[in-house]
XYZ file of C-alpha atoms in Angstrom:
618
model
C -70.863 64.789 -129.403
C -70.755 62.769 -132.640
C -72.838 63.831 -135.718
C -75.241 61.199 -137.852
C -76.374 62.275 -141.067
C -79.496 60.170 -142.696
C -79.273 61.063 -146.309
C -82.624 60.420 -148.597
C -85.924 60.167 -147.331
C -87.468 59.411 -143.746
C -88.987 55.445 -143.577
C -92.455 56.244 -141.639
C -92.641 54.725 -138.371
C -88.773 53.808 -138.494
C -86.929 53.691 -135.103
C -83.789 54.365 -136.999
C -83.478 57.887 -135.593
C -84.212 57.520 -132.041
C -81.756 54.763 -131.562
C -78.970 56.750 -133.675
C -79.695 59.552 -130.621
C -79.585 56.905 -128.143
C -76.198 55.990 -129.059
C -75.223 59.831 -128.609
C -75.675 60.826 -132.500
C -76.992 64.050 -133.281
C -79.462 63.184 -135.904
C -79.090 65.410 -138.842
C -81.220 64.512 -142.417
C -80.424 65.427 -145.878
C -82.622 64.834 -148.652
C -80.036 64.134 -151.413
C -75.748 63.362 -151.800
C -74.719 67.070 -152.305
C -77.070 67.926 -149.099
C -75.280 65.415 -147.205
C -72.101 67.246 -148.115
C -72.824 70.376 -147.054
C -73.683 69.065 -143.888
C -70.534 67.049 -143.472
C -68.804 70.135 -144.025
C -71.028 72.273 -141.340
C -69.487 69.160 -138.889
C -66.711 70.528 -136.463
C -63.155 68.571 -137.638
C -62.895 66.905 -134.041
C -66.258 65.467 -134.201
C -67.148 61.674 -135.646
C -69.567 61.841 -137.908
C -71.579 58.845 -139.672
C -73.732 58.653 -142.781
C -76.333 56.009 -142.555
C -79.312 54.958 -144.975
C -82.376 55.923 -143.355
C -83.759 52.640 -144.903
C -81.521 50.726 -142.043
C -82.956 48.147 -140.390
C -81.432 46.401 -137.295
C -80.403 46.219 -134.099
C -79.540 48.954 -132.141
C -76.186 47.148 -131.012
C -75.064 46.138 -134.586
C -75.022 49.985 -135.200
C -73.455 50.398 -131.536
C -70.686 48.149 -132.984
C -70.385 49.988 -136.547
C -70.537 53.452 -135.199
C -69.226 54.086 -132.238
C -65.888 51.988 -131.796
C -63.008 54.155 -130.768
C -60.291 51.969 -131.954
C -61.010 52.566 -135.974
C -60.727 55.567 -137.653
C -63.510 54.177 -140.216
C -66.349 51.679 -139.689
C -69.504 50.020 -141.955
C -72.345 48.091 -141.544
C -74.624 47.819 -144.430
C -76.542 51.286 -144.811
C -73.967 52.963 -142.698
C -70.973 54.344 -142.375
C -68.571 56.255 -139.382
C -65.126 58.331 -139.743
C -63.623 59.521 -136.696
C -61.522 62.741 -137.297
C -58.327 61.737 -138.710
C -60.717 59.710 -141.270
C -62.650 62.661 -142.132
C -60.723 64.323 -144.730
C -60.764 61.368 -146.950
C -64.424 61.059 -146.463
C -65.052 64.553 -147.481
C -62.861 63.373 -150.608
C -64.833 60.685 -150.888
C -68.365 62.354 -150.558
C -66.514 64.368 -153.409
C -66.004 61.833 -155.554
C -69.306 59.491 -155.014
C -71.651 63.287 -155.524
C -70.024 64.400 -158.607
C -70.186 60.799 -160.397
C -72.670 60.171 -162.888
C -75.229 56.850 -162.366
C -73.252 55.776 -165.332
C -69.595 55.196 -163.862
C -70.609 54.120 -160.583
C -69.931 50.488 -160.533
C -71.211 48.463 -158.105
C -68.198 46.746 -155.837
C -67.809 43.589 -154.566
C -70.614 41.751 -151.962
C -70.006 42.860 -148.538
C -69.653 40.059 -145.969
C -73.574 38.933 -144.941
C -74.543 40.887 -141.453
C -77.816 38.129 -141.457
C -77.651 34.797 -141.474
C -77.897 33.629 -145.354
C -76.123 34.160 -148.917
C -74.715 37.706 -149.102
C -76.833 40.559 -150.517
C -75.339 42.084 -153.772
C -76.210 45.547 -154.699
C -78.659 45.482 -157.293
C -79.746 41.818 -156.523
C -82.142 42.514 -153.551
C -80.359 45.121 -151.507
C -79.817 48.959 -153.000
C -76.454 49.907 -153.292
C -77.028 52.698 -150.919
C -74.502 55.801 -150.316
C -72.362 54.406 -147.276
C -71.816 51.607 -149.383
C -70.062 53.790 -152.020
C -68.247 55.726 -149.576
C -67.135 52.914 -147.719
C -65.619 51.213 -151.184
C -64.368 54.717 -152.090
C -62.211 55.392 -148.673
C -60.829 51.744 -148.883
C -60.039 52.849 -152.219
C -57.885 55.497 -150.539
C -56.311 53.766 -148.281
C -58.069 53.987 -145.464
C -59.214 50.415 -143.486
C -62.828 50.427 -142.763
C -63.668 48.361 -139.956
C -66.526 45.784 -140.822
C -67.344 44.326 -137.388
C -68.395 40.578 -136.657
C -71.994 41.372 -136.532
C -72.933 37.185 -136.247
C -76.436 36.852 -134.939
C -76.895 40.447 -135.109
C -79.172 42.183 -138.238
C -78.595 45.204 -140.067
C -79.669 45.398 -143.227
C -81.210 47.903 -146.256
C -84.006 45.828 -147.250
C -85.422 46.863 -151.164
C -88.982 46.565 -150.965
C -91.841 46.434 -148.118
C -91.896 42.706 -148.083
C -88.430 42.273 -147.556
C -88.632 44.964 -144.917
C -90.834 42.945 -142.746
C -89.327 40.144 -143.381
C -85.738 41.862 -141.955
C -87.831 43.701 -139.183
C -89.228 39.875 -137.826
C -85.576 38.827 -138.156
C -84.998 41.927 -135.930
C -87.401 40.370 -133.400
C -85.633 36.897 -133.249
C -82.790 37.938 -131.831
C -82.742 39.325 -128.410
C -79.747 41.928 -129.031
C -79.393 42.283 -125.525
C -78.488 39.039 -125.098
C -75.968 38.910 -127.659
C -74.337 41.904 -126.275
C -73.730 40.328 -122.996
C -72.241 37.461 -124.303
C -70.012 39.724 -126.718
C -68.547 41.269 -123.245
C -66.743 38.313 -122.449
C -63.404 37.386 -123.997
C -63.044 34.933 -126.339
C -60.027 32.924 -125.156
C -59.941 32.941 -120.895
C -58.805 30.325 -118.511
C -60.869 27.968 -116.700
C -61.820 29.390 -113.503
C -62.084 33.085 -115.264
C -64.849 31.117 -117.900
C -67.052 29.469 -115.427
C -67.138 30.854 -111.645
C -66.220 34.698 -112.418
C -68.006 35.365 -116.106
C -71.191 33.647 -115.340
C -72.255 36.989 -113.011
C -69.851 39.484 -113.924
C -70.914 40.717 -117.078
C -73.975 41.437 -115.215
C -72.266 43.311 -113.109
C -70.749 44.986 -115.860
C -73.862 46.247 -117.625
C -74.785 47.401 -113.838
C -72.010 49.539 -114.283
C -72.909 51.046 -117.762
C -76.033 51.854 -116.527
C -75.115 53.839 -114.088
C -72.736 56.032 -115.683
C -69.464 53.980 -114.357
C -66.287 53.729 -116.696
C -64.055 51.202 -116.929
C -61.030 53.076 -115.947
C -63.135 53.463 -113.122
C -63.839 50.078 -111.811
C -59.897 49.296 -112.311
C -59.214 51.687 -109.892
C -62.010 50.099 -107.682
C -60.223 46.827 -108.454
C -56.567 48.193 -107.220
C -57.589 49.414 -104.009
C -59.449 46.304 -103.259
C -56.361 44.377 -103.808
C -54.452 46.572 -101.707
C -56.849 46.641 -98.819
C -56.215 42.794 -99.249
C -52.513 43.157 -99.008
C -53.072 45.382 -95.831
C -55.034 42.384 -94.708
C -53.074 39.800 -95.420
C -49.796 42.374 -93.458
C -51.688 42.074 -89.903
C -50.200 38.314 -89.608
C -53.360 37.058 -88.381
C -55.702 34.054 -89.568
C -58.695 36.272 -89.672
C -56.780 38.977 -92.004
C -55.262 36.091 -94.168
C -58.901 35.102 -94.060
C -60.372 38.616 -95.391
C -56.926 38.977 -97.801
C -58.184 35.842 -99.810
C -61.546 37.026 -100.161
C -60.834 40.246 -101.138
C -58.158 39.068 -103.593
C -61.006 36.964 -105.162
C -63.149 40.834 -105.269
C -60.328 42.454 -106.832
C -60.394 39.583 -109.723
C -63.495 40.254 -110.470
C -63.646 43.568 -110.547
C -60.598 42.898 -112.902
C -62.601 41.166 -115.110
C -65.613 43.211 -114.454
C -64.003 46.475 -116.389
C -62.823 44.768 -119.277
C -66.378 43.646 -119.998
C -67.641 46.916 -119.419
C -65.345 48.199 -121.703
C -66.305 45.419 -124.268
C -70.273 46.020 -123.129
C -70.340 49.613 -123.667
C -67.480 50.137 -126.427
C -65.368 52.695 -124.155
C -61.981 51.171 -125.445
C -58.714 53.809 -124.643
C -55.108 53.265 -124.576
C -55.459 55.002 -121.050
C -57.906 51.868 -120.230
C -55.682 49.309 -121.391
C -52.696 50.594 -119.642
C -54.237 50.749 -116.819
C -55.368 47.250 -116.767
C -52.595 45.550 -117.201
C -50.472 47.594 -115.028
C -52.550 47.596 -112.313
C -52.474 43.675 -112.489
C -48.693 43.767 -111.907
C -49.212 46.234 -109.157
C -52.008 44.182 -107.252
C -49.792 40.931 -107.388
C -46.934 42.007 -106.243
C -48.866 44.279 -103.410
C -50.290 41.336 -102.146
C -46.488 39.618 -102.286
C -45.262 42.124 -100.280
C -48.409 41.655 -97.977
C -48.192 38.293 -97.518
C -44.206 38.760 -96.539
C -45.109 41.406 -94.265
C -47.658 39.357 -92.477
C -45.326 36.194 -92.101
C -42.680 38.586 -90.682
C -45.088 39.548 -88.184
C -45.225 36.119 -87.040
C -41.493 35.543 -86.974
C -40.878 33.493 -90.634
C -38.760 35.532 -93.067
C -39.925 34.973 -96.927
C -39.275 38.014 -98.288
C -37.065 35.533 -100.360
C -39.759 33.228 -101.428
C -41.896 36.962 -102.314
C -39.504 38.147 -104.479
C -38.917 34.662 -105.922
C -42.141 34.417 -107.194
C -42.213 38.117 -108.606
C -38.994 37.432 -110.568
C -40.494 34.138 -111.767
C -43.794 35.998 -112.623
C -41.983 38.702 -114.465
C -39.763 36.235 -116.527
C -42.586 34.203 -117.433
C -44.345 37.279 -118.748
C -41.471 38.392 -120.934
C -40.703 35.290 -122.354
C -44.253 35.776 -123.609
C -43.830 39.294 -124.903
C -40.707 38.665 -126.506
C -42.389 35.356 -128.367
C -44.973 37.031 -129.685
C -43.260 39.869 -130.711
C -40.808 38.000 -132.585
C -43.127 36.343 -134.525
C -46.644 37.750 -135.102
C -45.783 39.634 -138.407
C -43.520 37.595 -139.475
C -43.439 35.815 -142.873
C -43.158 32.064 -143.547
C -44.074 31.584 -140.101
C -45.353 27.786 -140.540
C -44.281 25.159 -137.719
C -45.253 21.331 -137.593
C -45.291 22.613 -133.641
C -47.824 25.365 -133.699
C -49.580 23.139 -136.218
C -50.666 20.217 -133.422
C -51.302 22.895 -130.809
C -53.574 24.456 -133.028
C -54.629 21.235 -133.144
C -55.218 20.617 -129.738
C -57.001 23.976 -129.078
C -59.628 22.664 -131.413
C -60.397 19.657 -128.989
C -63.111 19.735 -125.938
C -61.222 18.762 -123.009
C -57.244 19.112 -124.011
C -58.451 22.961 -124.749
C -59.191 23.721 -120.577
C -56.021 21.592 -119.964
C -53.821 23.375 -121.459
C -55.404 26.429 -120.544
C -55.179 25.137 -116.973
C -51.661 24.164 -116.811
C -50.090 27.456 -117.543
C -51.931 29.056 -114.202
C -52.848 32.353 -116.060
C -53.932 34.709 -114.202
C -57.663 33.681 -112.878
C -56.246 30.330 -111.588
C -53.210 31.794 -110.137
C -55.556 34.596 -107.931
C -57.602 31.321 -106.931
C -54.454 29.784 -105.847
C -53.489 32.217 -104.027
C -56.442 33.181 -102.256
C -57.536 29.825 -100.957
C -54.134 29.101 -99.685
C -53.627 32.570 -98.140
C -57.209 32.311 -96.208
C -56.141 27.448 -95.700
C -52.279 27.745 -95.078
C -49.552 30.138 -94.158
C -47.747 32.820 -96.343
C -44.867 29.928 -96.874
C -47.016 27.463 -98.223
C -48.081 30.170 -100.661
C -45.311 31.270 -101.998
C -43.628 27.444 -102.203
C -46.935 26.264 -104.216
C -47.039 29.909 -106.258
C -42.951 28.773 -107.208
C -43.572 25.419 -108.007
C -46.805 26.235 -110.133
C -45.410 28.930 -112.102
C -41.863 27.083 -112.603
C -43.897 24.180 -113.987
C -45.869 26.307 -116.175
C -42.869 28.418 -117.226
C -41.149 24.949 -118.694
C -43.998 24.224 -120.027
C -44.667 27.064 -121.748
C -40.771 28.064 -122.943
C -40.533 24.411 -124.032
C -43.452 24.955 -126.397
C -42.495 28.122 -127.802
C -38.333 26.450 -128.291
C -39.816 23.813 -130.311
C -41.826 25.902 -132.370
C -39.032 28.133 -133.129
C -36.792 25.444 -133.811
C -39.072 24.087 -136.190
C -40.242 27.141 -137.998
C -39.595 28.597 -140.980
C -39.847 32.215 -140.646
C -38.278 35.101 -141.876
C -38.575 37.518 -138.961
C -39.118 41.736 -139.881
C -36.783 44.703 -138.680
C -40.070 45.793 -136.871
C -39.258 42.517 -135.067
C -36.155 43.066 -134.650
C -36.333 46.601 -133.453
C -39.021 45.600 -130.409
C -36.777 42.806 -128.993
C -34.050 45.247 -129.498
C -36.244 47.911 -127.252
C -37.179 44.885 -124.559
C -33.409 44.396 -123.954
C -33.583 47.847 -121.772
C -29.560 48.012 -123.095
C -28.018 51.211 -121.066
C -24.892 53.146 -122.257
C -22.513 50.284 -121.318
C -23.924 47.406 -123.761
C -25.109 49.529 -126.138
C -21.253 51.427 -126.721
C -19.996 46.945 -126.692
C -22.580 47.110 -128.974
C -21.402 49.602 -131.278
C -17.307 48.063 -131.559
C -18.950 44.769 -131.862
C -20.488 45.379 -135.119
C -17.077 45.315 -136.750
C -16.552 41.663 -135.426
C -17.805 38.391 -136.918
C -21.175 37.844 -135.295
C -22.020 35.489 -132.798
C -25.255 33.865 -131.815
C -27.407 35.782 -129.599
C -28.952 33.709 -127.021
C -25.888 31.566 -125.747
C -23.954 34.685 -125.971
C -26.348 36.304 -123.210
C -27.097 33.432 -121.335
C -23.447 32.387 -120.510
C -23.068 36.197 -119.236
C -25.876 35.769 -117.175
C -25.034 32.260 -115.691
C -21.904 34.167 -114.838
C -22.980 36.687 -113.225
C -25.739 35.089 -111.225
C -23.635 32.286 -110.366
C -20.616 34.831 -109.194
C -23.491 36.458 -106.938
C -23.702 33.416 -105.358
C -21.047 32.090 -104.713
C -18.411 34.261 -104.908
C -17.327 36.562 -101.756
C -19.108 39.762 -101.272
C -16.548 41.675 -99.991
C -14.549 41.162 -103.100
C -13.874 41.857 -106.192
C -15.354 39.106 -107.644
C -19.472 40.485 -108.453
C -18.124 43.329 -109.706
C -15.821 42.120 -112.162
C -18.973 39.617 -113.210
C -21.297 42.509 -113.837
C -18.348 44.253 -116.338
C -18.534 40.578 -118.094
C -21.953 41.124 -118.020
C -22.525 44.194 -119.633
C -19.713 43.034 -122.220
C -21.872 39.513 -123.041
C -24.996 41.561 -123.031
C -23.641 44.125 -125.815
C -22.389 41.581 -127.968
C -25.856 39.713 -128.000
C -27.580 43.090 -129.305
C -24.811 44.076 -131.292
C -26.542 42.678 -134.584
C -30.555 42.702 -135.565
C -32.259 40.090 -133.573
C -33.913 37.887 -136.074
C -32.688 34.428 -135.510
C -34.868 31.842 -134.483
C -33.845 31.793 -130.680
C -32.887 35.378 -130.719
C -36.187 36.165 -128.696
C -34.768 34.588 -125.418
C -32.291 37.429 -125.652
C -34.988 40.014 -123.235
C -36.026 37.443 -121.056
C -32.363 35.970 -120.492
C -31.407 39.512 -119.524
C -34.129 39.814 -117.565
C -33.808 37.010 -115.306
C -29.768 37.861 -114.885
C -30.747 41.662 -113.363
C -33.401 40.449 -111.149
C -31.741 37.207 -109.929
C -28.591 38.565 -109.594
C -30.255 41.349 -107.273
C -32.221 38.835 -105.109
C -28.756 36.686 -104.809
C -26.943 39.594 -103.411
C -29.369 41.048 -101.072
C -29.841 37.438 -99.727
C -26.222 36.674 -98.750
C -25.587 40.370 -97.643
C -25.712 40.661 -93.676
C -27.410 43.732 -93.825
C -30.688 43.538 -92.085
C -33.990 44.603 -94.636
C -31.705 43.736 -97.474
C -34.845 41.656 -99.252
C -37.684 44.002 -99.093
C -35.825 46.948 -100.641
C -34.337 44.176 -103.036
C -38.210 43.846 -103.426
C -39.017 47.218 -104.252
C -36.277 47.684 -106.491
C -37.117 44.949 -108.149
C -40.612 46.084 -108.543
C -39.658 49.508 -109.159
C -37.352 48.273 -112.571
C -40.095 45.841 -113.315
C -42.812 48.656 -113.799
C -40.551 50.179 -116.660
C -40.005 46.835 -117.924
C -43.813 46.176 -117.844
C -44.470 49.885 -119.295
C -41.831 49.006 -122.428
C -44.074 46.149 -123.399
C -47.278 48.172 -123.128
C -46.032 50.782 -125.260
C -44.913 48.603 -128.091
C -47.913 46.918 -127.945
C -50.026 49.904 -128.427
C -48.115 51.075 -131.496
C -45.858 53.844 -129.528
C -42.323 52.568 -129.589
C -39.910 51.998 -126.471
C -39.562 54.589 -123.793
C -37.241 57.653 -124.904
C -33.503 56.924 -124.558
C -32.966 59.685 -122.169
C -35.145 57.350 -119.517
C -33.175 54.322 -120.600
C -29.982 56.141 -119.916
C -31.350 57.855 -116.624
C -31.789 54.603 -115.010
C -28.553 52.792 -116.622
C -29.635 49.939 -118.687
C -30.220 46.744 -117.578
C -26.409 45.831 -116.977
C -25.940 49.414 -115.380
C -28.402 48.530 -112.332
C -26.145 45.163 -112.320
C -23.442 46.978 -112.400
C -23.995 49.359 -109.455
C -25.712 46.660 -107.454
C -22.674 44.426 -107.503
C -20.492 47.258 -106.671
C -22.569 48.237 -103.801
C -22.559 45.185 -102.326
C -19.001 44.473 -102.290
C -18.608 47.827 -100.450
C -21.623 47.981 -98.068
C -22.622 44.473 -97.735
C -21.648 44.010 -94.313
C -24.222 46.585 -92.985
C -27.307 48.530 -93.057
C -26.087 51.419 -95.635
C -26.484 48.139 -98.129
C -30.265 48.679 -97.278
C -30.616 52.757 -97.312
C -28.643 52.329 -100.811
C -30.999 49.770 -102.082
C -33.740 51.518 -100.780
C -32.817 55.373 -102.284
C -31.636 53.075 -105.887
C -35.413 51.961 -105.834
C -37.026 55.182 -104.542
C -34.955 56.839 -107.646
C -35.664 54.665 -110.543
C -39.582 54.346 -109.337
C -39.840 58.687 -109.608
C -38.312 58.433 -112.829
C -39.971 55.786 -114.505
C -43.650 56.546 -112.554
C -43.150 60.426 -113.721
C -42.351 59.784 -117.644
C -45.042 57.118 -118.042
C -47.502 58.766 -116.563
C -46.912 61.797 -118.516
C -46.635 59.655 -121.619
C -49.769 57.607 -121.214
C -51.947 60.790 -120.218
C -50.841 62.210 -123.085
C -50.399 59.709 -125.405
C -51.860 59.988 -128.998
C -51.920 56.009 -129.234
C -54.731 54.655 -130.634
C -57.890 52.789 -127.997
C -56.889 49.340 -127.515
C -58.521 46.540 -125.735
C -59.048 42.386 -125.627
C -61.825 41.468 -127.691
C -64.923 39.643 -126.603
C -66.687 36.263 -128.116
C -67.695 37.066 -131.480
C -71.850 37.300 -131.217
């Protein structure tokens, strides 16, 4: 239950208060400032509680988007104001402050930004300077943000006099504010097919949803077990389940983006939510990998190769994005003639949906996949999946080398310390790391990537029932530690994670490819997967404002060059027969407890702040 407090005077005839309850306020009035305090004070600590001008005129989703937001701790639109309990004690303060000033010292601040379409309002010029006004200025004041949403084509408004009241009401009636919320559902920035054959009708389905009661977290789950149900499909080997799996997949995306834009619809952001969506993206995918292999196995073609192929590419491709962005989005100085023309280009018509297009996000890649899974074979699938994502990867890592090539940036320790966290180094690089320190530093990047050529290229080529792996895997780790033996703020130093990455996962899929024992590839697959998920779950955390994973998990599992490590040295003893399998197998089964159990328990129980995409500004 939240709290809403309308302090001065009721407006007659004023639907203020019935769409405050609507919005599941408990509608509370107080005839003066000091009133209003006493109130706030009656308020239970773990309650939100808002203070709005019962002079407010608007619509009903412009306060929706000032009040009830979950991912502020403080909100405003003009005439109203919202603190969520760990903003409440400085709006008692504030309440404090604003009651016991005299008309004399309060000084009006500075114009808000315009919630109608016009000049902006100043306090005392046509608009009162009302009292969530002042306590808005005075928590800012105390250094807490208050969240003024993008209200565009949306109203709300104090008007001053009756004329100017009916005047704002008609403006009211202008604007269909359903309307505008619909369109506010749907992200701002999505690829092609995503914009134009799944958005069209999903946000429809979304409000659907919200009116009956559904959650997002909810339809995510509906989405997962659609996608599996298309992997189980797409397993029976035959044309009519390859015909079902593509359909299906094509559900599962829209029921994908069907729960963001309920989320975005009805406001229920949570770091629960957002976890959940993008992990369960990961988890579809490479379900319906496995599928696919499954169902070519059943009518005798191995590419359990070509499945985890395309899951390593996937993977890599995903953090070479995460470790871009982390690298640079706080960071200072961060101009580039580079980033310059592409923000040029994304201001053109046509180039925008090309480039959009050509790095197969995720909408175009489902629609890929499904109309070749239902057209083709599971081969074909995974051949064109390869060749699409390896062109977009180039694509996109050529971009981002060129930017940071040409950038001038000075790059922060938070920086640093997340690219630090996305290397996953385990006991073995990180005590390189430590003796390292002492000697003259080398450069990052080439550092890891000739350890990882080596390695990966050893896996290949070298014999298994030799030394050889093994001894590559110690180089490895030693490479590895020296490349994270210094702060990672040099302009290349984000290929450091993704560099990494590839080595583990490629030098896995190598291995379990040459061994002769039989299965090798699909528990290759799930241990891939299984190392994957943490990988995925570091990223999520970080994002969300949580840090890395403790170090005890890091440790548990061995670090990156650990897995490598143990990998190489169990193929050099048990490559020759199944117990290469089983030890896959229980090496996958182990790290997926471990790294299931702790994020589960951390995400349940995670004090993170809600998170979520945006939508189009309305």
């Amino acid at each position: 239950m939240s709290t809403a407090i309308l302090t001065g005077p009721p407006v007659p005839g004023s639907p203020l208060e019935g769409d405050l309850r609507s919005l599941g306020f408990d509608v509370r009035t107080a005839a003066d400032e000091r009133e209003t305090a006493a109130l706030l004070a009656a308020v239970p600590a773990a309650e939100r509680v808002a203070v709005v001008d019962p002079r407010f005129v608007g619509h009903v989703h412009a306060l929706r988007l000032a009040l009830t937001d979950p991912r502020f701790p403080a909100a405003a639109a003009p005439g109203a104001l919202t603190a969520r309990p760990e903003a409440r004690p400085a709006l008692a303060r504030a309440l404090t402050a604003v009651t016991s000033a005299t008309p004399a010292t309060r000084t009006p601040p500075a114009a808000p930004a315009p919630a109608t379409p016009g000049p902006p309002a100043r306090p005392g010029a046509g608009r009162p300077w009302t009292l969530p006004d002042r306590l808005a200025e005075a928590l800012a004041a105390d250094g807490v943000p208050v969240q003024r949403p993008e209200l565009g084509s949306l109203v709300a408004a104090v008007p001053a006099d009756p004329q100017s009241r009916k005047e704002t009401r008609d403006a009211v009636e202008a604007v269909d504010d359903e309307a505008v919320r619909l369109r506010s559902a749907v992200k701002a920035r999505d690829g092609f097919f995503t914009t134009f054959f799944v958005s069209p009708y999903s946000r429809y389905i979304a409000r659907w949803c919200a009116r009956r009661g559904l959650t997002p977290n909810q339809v995510t789950t509906a989405s997962l077990l659609t996608a599996l149900v298309a992997a189980g499909c797409a397993a029976t080997g035959t044309r009519g389940g390859f015909v079902a799996a593509g359909l299906l997949l094509l559900l599962s995306f829209v029921l994908d983006c069907t729960d963001g834009q309920l989320a975005r619809y009805s406001l229920q952001y949570s770091t629960m939510g957002a976890w959940l969506d993008a992990t369960f993206d990961r988890a579809k995918e490479y379900a319906y990998y496995a599928g696919l292999a499954l169902g070519a196995a059943r009518g005798g073609d191995d590419v359990w190769a070509l499945a985890l192929g395309a899951m390593v590419l996937q993977t890599c491709r995903h953090v070479v994005d995460f470790s871009f962005n982390e690298a640079n989005h706080d960071a200072t100085a961060n101009t580039s003639p580079t980033a310059a023309l592409s923000d040029k280009l994304d201001s053109r018509g046509w180039t925008v949906w090309v480039r959009r297009m050509i790095v197969l996000p995720i909408g175009e890649r489902w629609a890929m996949i499904a109309v070749l899974t239902a057209a083709t074979t599971p081969r074909v699938v995974f051949w064109a999946l390869l060749i699409g994502c390896a062109f977009a990867a180039c694509y996109t890592t050529a971009g981002r080398l060129l930017r940071s090539l040409t950038r001038k940036a000075r790059r922060t320790d938070r920086a640093a310390g997340a690219l630090a966290d996305l290397a996953d180094s385990g006991p073995l690089a990180r005590a390189v790391a430590a003796l390292a320190r002492k000697a003259p530093r080398t450069f990052p990047a080439p550092t890891a990537l000739v350890g990882a050529a080596a390695v990966v290229t050893t896996a290949a080529l070298a014999p298994l029932d030799g030394p050889w792996p093994a001894l590559a895997a110690l180089g490895y780790a030693l490479t590895s530690g020296i490349a994270v033996a210094r702060p990672l703020k040099g302009s290349l130093d984000w290929l450091v994670p993704p560099v990494l990455r590839a080595a583990e996962y490629l030098t896995l899929l190598v291995l379990a490819a040459r061994s002769d024992a039989p299965h090798a590839l699909p528990a290759a697959f799930g241990l891939v997967a299984a190392v994957a998920y943490h990988h995925y779950d570091t990223v999520y955390r970080i994002r969300g404002g949580t840090g890395a994973p403790p170090a005890w998990l890091v440790r548990t599992i061995g670090g990156h060059e650990g897995r490598t490590l143990v990998v190489a040295a169990l193929a050099a003893v048990l490559a020759a027969g199944s117990h290469f399998t089983v030890a896959l197998t229980a090496l996958a089964v182990a790290v997926a407890l471990v790294v299931l159990v702790e994020s589960v328990r951390f995400w349940v129980s995670s004090g993170a702040p809600a998170v979520h995409d945006e939508g189009e500004p309305a």
